[in-house]
Amino acid sequence: EADIYQTPRYLVIGTGKKITLECSQTMGHDKMYWYQQDPGMELHLIHYSYGVNSTEKGDLSSESTVSRIRTEHFPLTLESARPSHTSQYLCASSEFENPESGSPLHFGNGTRLTVT
Amino acid sequence: KNQVEQSPQSLIILEGKNCTLQCNYTVSPFSNLRWYKQDTGRGPVSLTIMTFSENTKSNGRYTATLDADTKQSSLHITASQLSDSASYICVVSDRGSTLGRLYFGRGTQLTVWP
């Protein structure tokens, strides 16, 4: 089982609050990702990072920010939570890979966020 | 438009039976295809990764096949167990950029009954 941890597992918060979802991995992986997953839908990439001080936006990034100050840590921050942010947030990591052969993503168990 | 379509959307089988899940994709240029298993309330776990040159790969009772010409993949589960109940997600990577972009299917929800 992969060593990637997300906290909290569940979070219920009111509209307008600032929240930070934590993600840490102990595998020394350079690449890290944040995905959003709604029931019955495909995962959507929010942010990703190739390494320390490297962050890039994905498809759904406009209302959140990330930082990568340490290799093992990749927190996601919502400055002002809204009900539309209610979702499952999955963090993942992978080794740098041969683009042809690929390298598997190692996922955390997610944070289930509910914004009331 | 690059897409990954999975079928069926959901499937119920009896314990001990075999089943096959399908994945069709339009992603181009193709790099590799991955199958993940996601238990309820957990993150996805990698089952297999196949490149263009591979047409079959096994992981225990899971066997994935790939036909890059027809852009189809299947995941065959043999002698199903209750613990196989999960969502199975097909993911395709392209070669459009150095590090590849991943396209996710919506998954097939498999339920195994005793």
Tab-separated table of C-alpha atoms in Angstrom:
chain	number	residue	atom	x	y	z
A	1	GLU	CA	0.000	0.000	0.000
A	2	ALA	CA	1.259	3.457	-0.975
A	3	ASP	CA	2.450	5.832	1.717
A	4	ILE	CA	0.416	8.911	0.927
A	5	TYR	CA	-1.741	10.512	3.555
A	6	GLN	CA	-4.562	13.011	3.429
A	7	THR	CA	-6.132	14.907	6.302
A	8	PRO	CA	-8.802	15.451	7.282
A	9	ARG	CA	-10.782	12.479	5.957
A	10	TYR	CA	-14.049	14.364	6.377
A	11	LEU	CA	-14.701	18.096	6.687
A	12	VAL	CA	-17.962	20.005	7.043
A	13	ILE	CA	-17.546	23.760	6.875
A	14	GLY	CA	-19.615	26.860	6.341
A	15	THR	CA	-19.646	29.050	3.261
A	16	GLY	CA	-16.903	31.662	3.109
A	17	LYS	CA	-14.425	29.834	5.310
A	18	LYS	CA	-10.822	29.325	4.308
A	19	ILE	CA	-9.703	25.706	4.355
A	20	THR	CA	-6.518	23.779	3.697
A	21	LEU	CA	-6.495	20.126	2.726
A	22	GLU	CA	-3.285	18.374	3.675
A	23	CYS	CA	-1.398	15.780	1.626
A	24	SER	CA	1.907	14.133	2.477
A	25	GLN	CA	3.849	11.301	0.885
A	26	THR	CA	6.888	9.434	2.170
A	27	MET	CA	7.985	7.833	-1.106
A	28	GLY	CA	10.154	10.732	-2.292
A	29	HIS	CA	8.055	11.157	-5.424
A	30	ASP	CA	8.666	14.320	-7.403
A	31	LYS	CA	5.249	14.494	-9.063
A	32	MET	CA	2.152	15.241	-7.020
A	33	TYR	CA	-1.435	15.928	-8.022
A	34	TRP	CA	-4.801	17.047	-6.706
A	35	TYR	CA	-7.959	15.599	-8.243
A	36	GLN	CA	-11.638	16.281	-7.637
A	37	GLN	CA	-14.066	13.377	-7.866
A	38	ASP	CA	-17.853	13.470	-7.774
A	39	PRO	CA	-19.981	10.292	-7.603
A	40	GLY	CA	-20.183	8.493	-10.934
A	41	MET	CA	-17.961	11.031	-12.642
A	42	GLU	CA	-14.403	11.015	-13.885
A	43	LEU	CA	-11.540	12.495	-11.879
A	44	HIS	CA	-10.700	16.085	-12.758
A	45	LEU	CA	-7.198	17.475	-12.317
A	46	ILE	CA	-7.071	20.578	-10.107
A	47	HIS	CA	-3.335	21.185	-9.652
A	48	TYR	CA	-0.073	19.334	-10.134
A	49	SER	CA	3.579	19.746	-9.265
A	50	TYR	CA	6.783	18.407	-10.825
A	51	GLY	CA	8.864	19.120	-7.735
A	52	VAL	CA	9.731	21.669	-5.064
A	53	ASN	CA	8.655	25.214	-5.997
A	54	SER	CA	6.893	23.893	-9.106
A	55	THR	CA	3.108	24.099	-9.365
A	56	GLU	CA	0.786	24.078	-12.358
A	57	LYS	CA	-2.949	24.526	-12.782
A	58	GLY	CA	-5.157	21.744	-14.061
A	59	ASP	CA	-8.680	21.881	-15.397
A	60	LEU	CA	-10.537	23.032	-12.268
A	61	SER	CA	-7.978	25.166	-10.498
A	62	SER	CA	-9.468	28.644	-10.636
A	63	GLU	CA	-10.755	28.716	-7.063
A	64	SER	CA	-7.919	27.013	-5.218
A	65	THR	CA	-4.180	27.322	-4.698
A	66	VAL	CA	-1.381	24.898	-3.860
A	67	SER	CA	2.197	25.131	-2.642
A	68	ARG	CA	5.175	22.775	-2.818
A	69	ILE	CA	7.790	23.933	-0.362
A	70	ARG	CA	8.887	20.403	0.539
A	71	THR	CA	8.972	17.309	-1.657
A	72	GLU	CA	6.705	15.349	0.652
A	73	HIS	CA	4.032	17.997	1.255
A	74	PHE	CA	1.442	19.387	-1.204
A	75	PRO	CA	-1.407	21.235	0.532
A	76	LEU	CA	-4.491	22.558	-1.272
A	77	THR	CA	-6.152	25.773	-0.085
A	78	LEU	CA	-9.630	27.110	-0.778
A	79	GLU	CA	-9.676	30.790	0.168
A	80	SER	CA	-13.463	31.016	0.420
A	81	ALA	CA	-15.423	27.776	0.468
A	82	ARG	CA	-18.718	27.573	-1.439
A	83	PRO	CA	-21.364	24.824	-1.637
A	84	SER	CA	-20.158	24.115	-5.201
A	85	HIS	CA	-16.862	22.962	-3.670
A	86	THR	CA	-18.620	20.043	-2.003
A	87	SER	CA	-16.814	17.019	-3.391
A	88	GLN	CA	-14.178	14.342	-2.807
A	89	TYR	CA	-10.597	15.595	-3.122
A	90	LEU	CA	-7.902	13.045	-3.944
A	91	CYS	CA	-4.168	13.632	-3.694
A	92	ALA	CA	-1.751	11.464	-5.682
A	93	SER	CA	1.942	11.126	-6.376
A	94	SER	CA	4.135	9.360	-8.902
A	95	GLU	CA	7.742	8.931	-9.876
A	96	PHE	CA	9.132	10.803	-12.837
A	97	GLU	CA	8.561	8.394	-15.642
A	98	ASN	CA	9.384	7.350	-19.125
A	99	PRO	CA	6.487	8.987	-20.987
A	100	GLU	CA	6.017	5.811	-23.026
A	101	SER	CA	5.821	3.265	-20.229
A	102	GLY	CA	4.148	5.412	-17.628
A	103	SER	CA	4.337	5.232	-13.852
A	104	PRO	CA	1.359	4.459	-11.646
A	105	LEU	CA	-0.313	7.116	-9.569
A	106	HIS	CA	-0.400	6.412	-5.845
A	107	PHE	CA	-3.526	7.913	-4.329
A	108	GLY	CA	-4.407	8.929	-0.821
A	109	ASN	CA	-7.817	7.983	0.578
A	110	GLY	CA	-9.220	11.438	-0.031
A	111	THR	CA	-10.911	14.231	1.868
A	112	ARG	CA	-14.683	14.361	1.687
A	113	LEU	CA	-15.569	18.074	1.837
A	114	THR	CA	-19.065	19.379	2.503
A	115	VAL	CA	-19.697	23.127	2.391
A	116	THR	CA	-22.970	24.219	3.944
B	1	LYS	CA	-11.900	15.319	-28.492
B	2	ASN	CA	-9.941	12.888	-26.341
B	3	GLN	CA	-12.309	10.687	-24.397
B	4	VAL	CA	-12.451	7.468	-22.408
B	5	GLU	CA	-15.747	5.577	-22.302
B	6	GLN	CA	-16.386	2.623	-20.011
B	7	SER	CA	-19.102	0.013	-20.077
B	8	PRO	CA	-21.150	-1.182	-18.442
B	9	GLN	CA	-21.764	1.640	-15.995
B	10	SER	CA	-22.585	-0.930	-13.319
B	11	LEU	CA	-22.527	-4.690	-13.051
B	12	ILE	CA	-23.727	-7.246	-10.507
B	13	ILE	CA	-22.329	-10.769	-10.510
B	14	LEU	CA	-22.346	-13.731	-8.154
B	15	GLU	CA	-19.261	-14.709	-6.224
B	16	GLY	CA	-17.064	-17.101	-8.144
B	17	LYS	CA	-18.214	-15.941	-11.569
B	18	ASN	CA	-16.039	-14.228	-14.163
B	19	CYS	CA	-16.709	-10.833	-15.692
B	20	THR	CA	-15.277	-8.480	-18.294
B	21	LEU	CA	-15.272	-4.691	-18.189
B	22	GLN	CA	-14.814	-2.609	-21.320
B	23	CYS	CA	-12.948	0.600	-22.071
B	24	ASN	CA	-13.012	2.451	-25.413
B	25	TYR	CA	-10.887	5.512	-25.970
B	26	THR	CA	-10.240	8.157	-28.589
B	27	VAL	CA	-7.059	9.543	-27.000
B	28	SER	CA	-4.374	10.276	-29.554
B	29	PRO	CA	-1.460	10.030	-29.727
B	30	PHE	CA	-1.622	7.090	-27.353
B	31	SER	CA	1.030	6.433	-24.720
B	32	ASN	CA	-0.312	3.932	-22.210
B	33	LEU	CA	-3.532	2.620	-20.666
B	34	ARG	CA	-4.073	1.983	-16.980
B	35	TRP	CA	-6.710	0.202	-14.933
B	36	TYR	CA	-7.368	1.229	-11.342
B	37	LYS	CA	-9.551	-0.292	-8.632
B	38	GLN	CA	-11.296	2.075	-6.241
B	39	ASP	CA	-12.951	0.705	-3.129
B	40	THR	CA	-15.731	2.781	-1.586
B	41	GLY	CA	-14.283	5.610	0.474
B	42	ARG	CA	-10.710	4.933	-0.657
B	43	GLY	CA	-8.367	6.231	-3.319
B	44	PRO	CA	-7.822	4.313	-6.572
B	45	VAL	CA	-5.158	1.602	-6.610
B	46	SER	CA	-3.236	0.701	-9.758
B	47	LEU	CA	-3.918	-2.745	-11.263
B	48	THR	CA	-2.082	-2.633	-14.602
B	49	ILE	CA	-0.339	-0.309	-17.038
B	50	MET	CA	-0.020	-1.283	-20.707
B	51	THR	CA	1.950	0.430	-23.446
B	52	PHE	CA	1.257	0.402	-27.178
B	53	SER	CA	3.285	-2.762	-27.704
B	54	GLU	CA	1.584	-4.791	-24.973
B	55	ASN	CA	-1.711	-6.525	-25.668
B	56	THR	CA	-2.199	-8.349	-22.397
B	57	LYS	CA	-1.076	-7.995	-18.799
B	58	SER	CA	-2.114	-9.887	-15.691
B	59	ASN	CA	-2.176	-9.067	-12.003
B	60	GLY	CA	-3.416	-12.089	-10.097
B	61	ARG	CA	-7.053	-12.699	-11.039
B	62	TYR	CA	-7.129	-9.501	-13.109
B	63	THR	CA	-6.164	-9.657	-16.785
B	64	ALA	CA	-6.169	-6.565	-18.965
B	65	THR	CA	-6.088	-6.627	-22.745
B	66	LEU	CA	-5.363	-3.838	-25.179
B	67	ASP	CA	-6.148	-3.522	-28.870
B	68	ALA	CA	-4.433	-0.309	-29.923
B	69	ASP	CA	-5.781	-0.596	-33.462
B	70	THR	CA	-9.432	-0.506	-32.391
B	71	LYS	CA	-8.631	1.597	-29.293
B	72	GLN	CA	-10.273	-0.840	-26.953
B	73	SER	CA	-9.255	-2.399	-23.671
B	74	SER	CA	-10.900	-4.910	-21.402
B	75	LEU	CA	-10.380	-5.965	-17.811
B	76	HIS	CA	-11.256	-9.584	-17.093
B	77	ILE	CA	-11.807	-10.703	-13.514
B	78	THR	CA	-11.622	-14.413	-12.865
B	79	ALA	CA	-13.359	-16.260	-10.028
B	80	SER	CA	-14.729	-13.103	-8.480
B	81	GLN	CA	-14.604	-12.512	-4.748
B	82	LEU	CA	-16.655	-10.261	-2.496
B	83	SER	CA	-13.602	-8.024	-2.157
B	84	ASP	CA	-13.714	-7.342	-5.893
B	85	SER	CA	-16.739	-5.110	-5.295
B	86	ALA	CA	-15.419	-1.700	-6.293
B	87	SER	CA	-15.300	0.857	-9.070
B	88	TYR	CA	-12.860	0.027	-11.876
B	89	ILE	CA	-11.447	3.034	-13.669
B	90	CYS	CA	-9.780	3.077	-17.082
B	91	VAL	CA	-7.190	5.827	-17.605
B	92	VAL	CA	-5.415	6.650	-20.871
B	93	SER	CA	-2.264	8.730	-21.191
B	94	ASP	CA	-1.349	10.639	-24.333
B	95	ARG	CA	2.035	11.527	-25.786
B	96	GLY	CA	1.055	15.077	-26.587
B	97	SER	CA	3.422	16.488	-24.002
B	98	THR	CA	6.662	15.347	-22.451
B	99	LEU	CA	4.991	14.151	-19.292
B	100	GLY	CA	1.678	13.002	-20.782
B	101	ARG	CA	-1.857	13.951	-19.867
B	102	LEU	CA	-4.239	11.470	-18.237
B	103	TYR	CA	-7.808	10.957	-19.420
B	104	PHE	CA	-10.103	9.229	-16.929
B	105	GLY	CA	-13.173	7.144	-17.578
B	106	ARG	CA	-16.153	7.334	-15.228
B	107	GLY	CA	-15.628	3.818	-14.011
B	108	THR	CA	-17.639	0.607	-13.874
B	109	GLN	CA	-19.212	-0.100	-10.500
B	110	LEU	CA	-18.903	-3.834	-9.853
B	111	THR	CA	-20.906	-5.523	-7.114
B	112	VAL	CA	-20.191	-9.136	-6.205
B	113	TRP	CA	-22.975	-10.928	-4.340
B	114	PRO	CA	-22.480	-14.022	-2.193
